[in-house]
């Protein structure tokens, strides 16, 4: 069975060499939306659980969730943001397969993302969460980044993309 590829991903996992056509039997493992959503869901669930566990150990169950808008609102926003991020990361990794310099951008973007989380952690620790914010927010972000790196590296040759990008520049 064949389907048209995502317009921004022409030629990804093409069947019979036709650009823009994907063979679903071979692309199932690297479908942008499915792979990105699965990654986002895994990271969202893991970091949500991390926050809940840290709050429980600190003796303040669901304090962070209540502080950041309530359990339901926080969970919905957290899930949506992680789903979007999961798709964006997979999109960039697929792009790195075609254009190795995208791999360098992905590394730089990841570093900037963690710097942004450090800044948010500073704000939250000073405004509402106190010093526990570093363990909850920043460490949770690092946990999510580690999970993302492991999951993506298992499915894509990230080091090969980085090496190719380095040799091309």
Coordinates of N, CA and C in Angstrom, one line a residue:
X1 N 0.8 -1.2 0.0 CA 0.0 0.0 0.0 C 0.9 1.2 0.0
X2 N 0.5 2.2 -0.8 CA 1.3 3.5 -0.9 C 0.5 4.7 -0.5
X3 N 1.2 5.6 0.1 CA 0.6 6.9 0.5 C 1.5 8.0 0.1
X4 N 0.9 9.2 -0.1 CA 1.8 10.4 -0.3 C 2.5 10.7 0.9
X5 N 3.8 11.1 0.8 CA 4.6 11.5 1.9 C 4.2 12.9 2.4
X6 N 4.6 13.2 3.5 CA 4.5 14.5 4.0 C 5.2 15.5 3.1
X7 N 4.6 16.6 2.6 CA 5.2 17.4 1.6 C 6.6 17.9 1.9
X8 N 6.9 18.1 3.2 CA 8.3 18.6 3.6 C 9.3 17.5 3.6
X9 N 8.9 16.2 3.4 CA 9.8 15.1 3.5 C 9.8 14.3 2.2
X10 N 10.0 14.9 1.1 CA 10.0 14.2 -0.2 C 11.1 13.1 -0.2
X11 N 10.7 12.0 -0.6 CA 11.7 10.9 -0.8 C 12.1 10.1 0.4
X12 N 11.5 10.4 1.6 CA 11.8 9.7 2.8 C 11.2 8.2 2.6
X13 N 12.1 7.3 2.8 CA 11.7 5.8 2.7 C 10.9 5.6 1.5
X14 N 11.4 6.0 0.4 CA 10.6 5.9 -0.9 C 10.6 4.5 -1.3
X15 N 9.5 4.1 -1.9 CA 9.3 2.8 -2.5 C 9.5 3.0 -4.0
X16 N 10.2 2.2 -4.7 CA 10.5 2.2 -6.1 C 11.1 3.5 -6.6
X17 N 11.7 4.2 -5.7 CA 12.5 5.4 -6.1 C 11.6 6.6 -6.5
X18 N 10.3 6.6 -6.3 CA 9.5 7.7 -6.6 C 9.5 8.7 -5.5
X19 N 10.0 9.9 -5.7 CA 10.0 10.9 -4.7 C 8.6 11.2 -4.2
X20 N 8.4 11.4 -2.9 CA 7.1 11.7 -2.3 C 6.2 10.5 -2.1
X21 N 6.6 9.3 -2.5 CA 5.8 8.1 -2.3 C 6.4 7.3 -1.2
X22 N 5.7 6.9 -0.2 CA 6.2 6.1 0.9 C 5.5 4.7 0.9
X23 N 6.3 3.7 1.0 CA 5.7 2.4 1.1 C 5.4 2.2 2.6
X24 N 4.2 2.0 2.9 CA 3.8 1.9 4.4 C 4.4 0.7 5.0
X25 N 4.7 -0.4 4.3 CA 5.4 -1.5 4.9 C 6.8 -1.2 5.4
X26 N 7.5 -0.3 4.6 CA 8.9 0.0 5.0 C 8.9 1.3 5.9
X27 N 7.9 2.1 5.8 CA 8.0 3.4 6.5 C 7.3 3.3 7.9
X28 N 6.7 2.3 8.2 CA 6.0 2.2 9.5 C 6.9 2.5 10.6
X29 N 8.2 2.0 10.5 CA 9.1 2.2 11.6 C 9.6 3.7 11.7
X30 N 9.5 4.4 10.6 CA 10.0 5.8 10.6 C 8.9 6.8 10.1
X31 N 7.7 6.5 10.5 CA 6.6 7.5 10.2 C 6.7 8.7 11.1
X32 N 6.9 9.9 10.5 CA 7.1 11.1 11.3 C 6.1 11.3 12.4
X33 N 4.8 11.2 12.1 CA 3.8 11.5 13.1 C 3.7 10.4 14.1
X34 N 3.7 9.2 13.7 CA 3.6 8.1 14.7 C 4.8 8.1 15.6
X35 N 6.0 8.2 15.0 CA 7.3 8.1 15.8 C 7.4 9.4 16.7
X36 N 7.0 10.5 16.2 CA 7.1 11.7 17.0 C 6.1 11.7 18.2
X37 N 4.9 11.3 17.9 CA 3.8 11.2 18.9 C 4.2 10.2 20.0
X38 N 4.8 9.1 19.6 CA 5.2 8.1 20.6 C 6.3 8.6 21.5
X39 N 7.3 9.3 20.8 CA 8.4 9.9 21.6 C 7.8 11.0 22.6
X40 N 7.0 11.8 22.1 CA 6.4 12.9 22.9 C 5.6 12.3 24.1
X41 N 4.8 11.3 23.8 CA 4.0 10.6 24.9 C 4.9 10.0 25.9
X42 N 6.0 9.3 25.5 CA 6.9 8.7 26.4 C 7.6 9.7 27.3
X43 N 8.1 10.8 26.7 CA 8.7 11.9 27.5 C 7.8 12.5 28.4
X44 N 6.6 12.8 27.9 CA 5.5 13.5 28.8 C 5.2 12.6 30.0
X45 N 5.0 11.3 29.8 CA 4.6 10.4 30.9 C 5.8 10.3 31.9
X46 N 7.0 10.2 31.3 CA 8.2 10.0 32.2 C 8.4 11.3 33.1
X47 N 8.3 12.4 32.4 CA 8.6 13.7 33.2 C 7.5 14.0 34.1
X48 N 6.2 13.7 33.7 CA 5.1 13.9 34.6 C 5.3 13.0 35.9
X49 N 5.6 11.7 35.6 CA 5.8 10.8 36.8 C 7.0 11.3 37.6
X50 N 8.1 11.8 37.0 CA 9.2 12.4 37.8 C 8.7 13.5 38.7
X51 N 7.9 14.4 38.2 CA 7.4 15.5 39.0 C 6.6 15.0 40.2
X52 N 5.7 14.0 39.9 CA 4.8 13.5 40.9 C 5.6 12.7 42.0
X53 N 6.7 12.0 41.6 CA 7.5 11.3 42.6 C 8.3 12.2 43.4
X54 N 8.9 13.2 42.8 CA 9.7 14.2 43.6 C 8.7 14.9 44.6
X55 N 7.6 15.4 44.2 CA 6.6 16.0 45.1 C 6.2 15.1 46.2
X56 N 6.0 13.8 45.9 CA 5.6 12.9 46.9 C 6.7 12.6 47.9
X57 N 7.9 12.5 47.5 CA 9.1 12.3 48.4 C 9.3 13.6 49.2
X58 N 9.0 14.7 48.7 CA 9.2 16.0 49.4 C 8.1 16.2 50.4
X59 N 7.1 15.3 50.4 CA 5.9 15.4 51.3 C 4.9 16.4 50.9
X60 N 4.9 16.8 49.6 CA 3.9 17.8 49.1 C 3.3 17.2 47.8
X61 N 2.5 16.1 47.9 CA 2.0 15.5 46.7 C 1.3 16.5 45.8
X62 N 1.6 16.5 44.5 CA 1.0 17.3 43.5 C 1.2 18.8 43.7
X63 N 2.1 19.2 44.5 CA 2.3 20.7 44.8 C 2.7 21.4 43.5
X64 N 3.6 20.8 42.7 CA 4.1 21.5 41.5 C 3.0 21.6 40.5
X65 N 2.2 20.6 40.4 CA 1.0 20.6 39.4 C 0.0 21.7 39.8
X66 N -0.3 21.8 41.1 CA -1.2 22.8 41.6 C -0.6 24.2 41.4
X67 N 0.6 24.3 41.6 CA 1.3 25.6 41.5 C 1.3 26.1 40.0
X68 N 1.4 25.1 39.1 CA 1.5 25.4 37.7 C 0.2 25.3 36.9
X69 N -0.9 25.6 37.6 CA -2.2 25.6 36.9 C -3.2 24.5 37.3
X70 N -2.8 23.6 38.2 CA -3.7 22.5 38.5 C -3.3 21.2 37.7
X71 N -3.7 20.1 38.3 CA -3.3 18.8 37.7 C -3.8 18.7 36.3
X72 N -5.1 18.9 36.0 CA -5.7 18.7 34.7 C -5.1 19.7 33.7
X73 N -5.0 21.0 34.0 CA -4.5 21.9 33.1 C -3.0 21.7 32.8
X74 N -2.2 21.4 33.8 CA -0.8 21.1 33.7 C -0.6 19.9 32.8
X75 N -1.4 18.9 33.0 CA -1.2 17.6 32.3 C -1.5 17.8 30.8
X76 N -2.6 18.5 30.5 CA -2.9 18.8 29.1 C -1.9 19.6 28.4
X77 N -1.5 20.7 29.0 CA -0.4 21.5 28.4 C 0.9 20.8 28.3
X78 N 1.3 20.1 29.3 CA 2.5 19.3 29.3 C 2.5 18.2 28.2
X79 N 1.3 17.5 28.0 CA 1.2 16.5 27.0 C 1.3 17.1 25.6
X80 N 0.6 18.2 25.4 CA 0.6 18.8 24.0 C 1.9 19.4 23.7
X81 N 2.6 20.0 24.6 CA 3.9 20.5 24.3 C 4.9 19.4 24.0
X82 N 4.8 18.3 24.8 CA 5.7 17.2 24.5 C 5.4 16.5 23.2
X83 N 4.2 16.4 22.8 CA 3.8 15.8 21.5 C 4.4 16.7 20.4
X84 N 4.3 18.0 20.5 CA 4.8 18.9 19.5 C 6.3 18.8 19.4
X85 N 6.9 18.7 20.6 CA 8.4 18.6 20.7 C 8.9 17.3 20.1
X86 N 8.1 16.2 20.4 CA 8.5 14.9 19.9 C 8.5 14.8 18.3
X87 N 7.4 15.4 17.8 CA 7.3 15.5 16.3 C 8.4 16.3 15.7
X88 N 8.7 17.5 16.4 CA 9.7 18.4 15.9 C 11.1 17.7 15.9
X89 N 11.4 17.0 17.0 CA 12.7 16.3 17.1 C 12.8 15.2 16.0
X90 N 11.8 14.4 15.8 CA 11.8 13.4 14.8 C 11.9 14.0 13.4
X91 N 11.2 15.1 13.2 CA 11.3 15.8 11.9 C 12.8 16.2 11.6
X92 N 13.4 16.8 12.7 CA 14.8 17.3 12.5 C 15.7 16.1 12.3
X93 N 15.5 15.0 13.0 CA 16.4 13.8 12.8 C 16.2 13.3 11.4
X94 N 15.0 13.2 10.9 CA 14.8 12.8 9.5 C 15.4 13.7 8.5
X95 N 15.4 15.0 8.9 CA 16.1 16.0 8.0 C 17.6 15.8 8.0
X96 N 18.1 15.4 9.2 CA 19.6 15.2 9.3 C 20.0 14.0 8.4
X97 N 19.1 13.1 8.1 CA 19.4 12.0 7.3 C 19.6 12.5 5.8
X98 N 18.9 13.5 5.4 CA 19.1 14.0 4.1 C 20.1 15.1 4.0
X99 N 20.2 15.9 5.0 CA 21.1 17.1 5.1 C 21.9 17.0 6.4
X100 N 23.1 16.6 6.4 CA 23.9 16.3 7.6 C 24.0 17.6 8.5
X101 N 24.0 18.8 7.9 CA 24.2 20.0 8.7 C 23.0 20.2 9.7
X102 N 21.9 19.6 9.4 CA 20.7 19.7 10.3 C 21.1 19.0 11.6
X103 N 21.9 18.0 11.6 CA 22.3 17.3 12.8 C 23.0 18.3 13.8
X104 N 23.9 19.2 13.2 CA 24.6 20.2 14.0 C 23.5 21.2 14.6
X105 N 22.6 21.5 13.8 CA 21.5 22.4 14.3 C 20.7 21.8 15.4
X106 N 20.5 20.5 15.3 CA 19.7 19.7 16.3 C 20.5 19.7 17.6
X107 N 21.8 19.5 17.6 CA 22.6 19.6 18.8 C 22.6 21.0 19.4
X108 N 22.8 22.0 18.6 CA 22.8 23.4 19.1 C 21.4 23.7 19.7
X109 N 20.3 23.3 19.0 CA 19.0 23.6 19.5 C 18.7 22.9 20.8
X110 N 19.2 21.7 21.0 CA 19.1 20.9 22.2 C 19.7 21.6 23.4
X111 N 20.9 22.1 23.1 CA 21.7 22.9 24.1 C 20.9 24.1 24.5
X112 N 20.4 24.9 23.5 CA 19.6 26.1 23.8 C 18.3 25.8 24.5
X113 N 17.7 24.6 24.2 CA 16.5 24.2 24.9 C 16.8 24.0 26.4
X114 N 17.9 23.4 26.7 CA 18.3 23.1 28.1 C 18.6 24.4 28.8
X115 N 19.3 25.3 28.1 CA 19.6 26.7 28.7 C 18.2 27.4 29.0
X116 N 17.3 27.3 28.1 CA 16.0 27.9 28.4 C 15.3 27.3 29.6
X117 N 15.4 26.0 29.8 CA 14.8 25.3 30.9 C 15.6 25.7 32.2
X118 N 16.9 26.0 32.1 CA 17.6 26.5 33.3 C 17.1 27.9 33.7
X119 N 16.8 28.7 32.7 CA 16.2 30.0 33.0 C 14.8 30.0 33.6
X120 N 14.0 29.1 33.0 CA 12.7 28.9 33.6 C 12.8 28.4 35.0
X121 N 13.7 27.5 35.3 CA 13.9 26.9 36.6 C 14.3 28.0 37.6
X122 N 15.2 28.9 37.2 CA 15.6 30.0 38.0 C 14.3 30.9 38.4
X123 N 13.5 31.2 37.4 CA 12.3 31.9 37.7 C 11.3 31.2 38.6
X124 N 11.1 29.9 38.3 CA 10.2 29.2 39.2 C 10.7 29.0 40.6
X125 N 12.0 28.8 40.7 CA 12.6 28.6 42.1 C 12.5 29.9 42.9
X126 N 12.6 31.0 42.2 CA 12.5 32.3 42.9 C 11.1 32.8 43.2
X127 N 10.2 32.3 42.3 CA 8.8 32.9 42.4 C 7.9 32.0 43.2
X128 N 7.9 30.7 42.9 CA 6.8 29.8 43.5 C 7.2 28.5 44.0
X129 N 8.2 27.8 43.4 CA 8.5 26.5 43.8 C 9.7 26.3 44.8
X130 N 10.5 27.3 44.9 CA 11.7 27.2 45.8 C 12.8 26.4 45.2
X131 N 13.7 26.0 46.1 CA 14.9 25.3 45.6 C 14.6 23.9 45.0
X132 N 13.4 23.4 45.3 CA 13.0 22.1 44.8 C 12.8 22.1 43.3
X133 N 12.6 23.3 42.8 CA 12.4 23.5 41.3 C 13.6 22.9 40.5
X134 N 14.8 23.0 41.0 CA 16.0 22.5 40.3 C 15.9 21.0 40.2
X135 N 15.4 20.3 41.2 CA 15.3 18.9 41.1 C 14.1 18.5 40.3
X136 N 13.0 19.2 40.4 CA 11.8 18.9 39.6 C 11.9 19.3 38.1
X137 N 12.1 20.6 37.9 CA 12.0 21.2 36.6 C 13.2 20.9 35.7
X138 N 14.4 21.3 36.2 CA 15.6 21.1 35.4 C 16.0 19.7 35.3
X139 N 16.0 18.9 36.4 CA 16.3 17.5 36.3 C 15.3 16.7 35.5
X140 N 14.0 17.1 35.6 CA 13.0 16.5 34.8 C 13.3 16.8 33.3
X141 N 13.7 18.0 33.0 CA 14.1 18.3 31.6 C 15.2 17.5 31.1
X142 N 16.2 17.3 32.0 CA 17.4 16.5 31.6 C 17.0 15.1 31.4
X143 N 16.1 14.6 32.3 CA 15.5 13.2 32.1 C 14.8 13.1 30.8
X144 N 14.0 14.0 30.4 CA 13.3 14.0 29.1 C 14.3 14.1 27.9
X145 N 15.3 14.8 28.1 CA 16.3 14.9 27.0 C 17.1 13.6 26.9
X146 N 17.4 13.0 28.0 CA 18.1 11.7 28.0 C 17.2 10.6 27.3
X147 N 16.0 10.6 27.7 CA 15.0 9.6 27.1 C 14.9 9.9 25.6
X148 N 14.8 11.1 25.2 CA 14.7 11.4 23.8 C 16.0 11.0 23.0
X149 N 17.1 11.2 23.6 CA 18.4 10.9 23.0 C 18.5 9.3 22.8
X150 N 18.1 8.6 23.9 CA 18.2 7.1 23.8 C 17.2 6.6 22.8
X151 N 16.0 7.0 22.8 CA 15.0 6.5 21.9 C 15.3 6.8 20.5
X152 N 15.7 8.1 20.2 CA 16.0 8.5 18.8 C 17.3 7.8 18.3
X153 N 18.3 7.7 19.2 CA 19.6 7.0 18.8 C 19.4 5.5 18.5
X154 N 18.4 4.9 19.1 CA 18.2 3.5 18.9 C 17.5 3.3 17.5
X155 N 16.9 4.3 17.0 CA 16.2 4.2 15.7 C 16.9 4.9 14.5
X156 N 17.8 5.8 14.8 CA 18.5 6.5 13.8 C 20.0 6.6 14.1
X157 N 20.8 6.6 13.0 CA 22.3 6.7 13.2 C 22.7 8.1 13.5
X158 N 22.4 8.7 14.7 CA 22.7 10.1 15.0 C 24.2 10.4 14.9
X159 N 25.0 9.5 15.4 CA 26.5 9.8 15.4 C 27.0 9.8 14.0
X160 N 26.5 9.0 13.1 CA 26.9 9.0 11.7 C 26.5 10.3 11.0
X161 N 25.3 10.9 11.4 CA 24.8 12.1 10.8 C 25.8 13.3 11.3
X162 N 26.1 13.2 12.6 CA 27.0 14.3 13.1 C 28.4 14.2 12.5
X163 N 28.9 13.0 12.4 CA 30.2 12.9 11.7 C 30.2 13.4 10.3
X164 N 29.1 13.0 9.6 CA 29.0 13.5 8.2 C 28.9 15.0 8.1
X165 N 28.2 15.6 9.0 CA 28.0 17.1 9.1 C 29.4 17.7 9.4
X166 N 30.1 17.1 10.3 CA 31.4 17.7 10.6 C 32.4 17.6 9.5
X167 N 32.4 16.5 8.7 CA 33.3 16.4 7.6 C 33.0 17.2 6.4
X168 N 31.7 17.5 6.3 CA 31.2 18.4 5.2 C 31.5 19.9 5.4
X169 N 31.7 20.3 6.7 CA 31.9 21.7 6.9 C 33.3 22.1 6.9

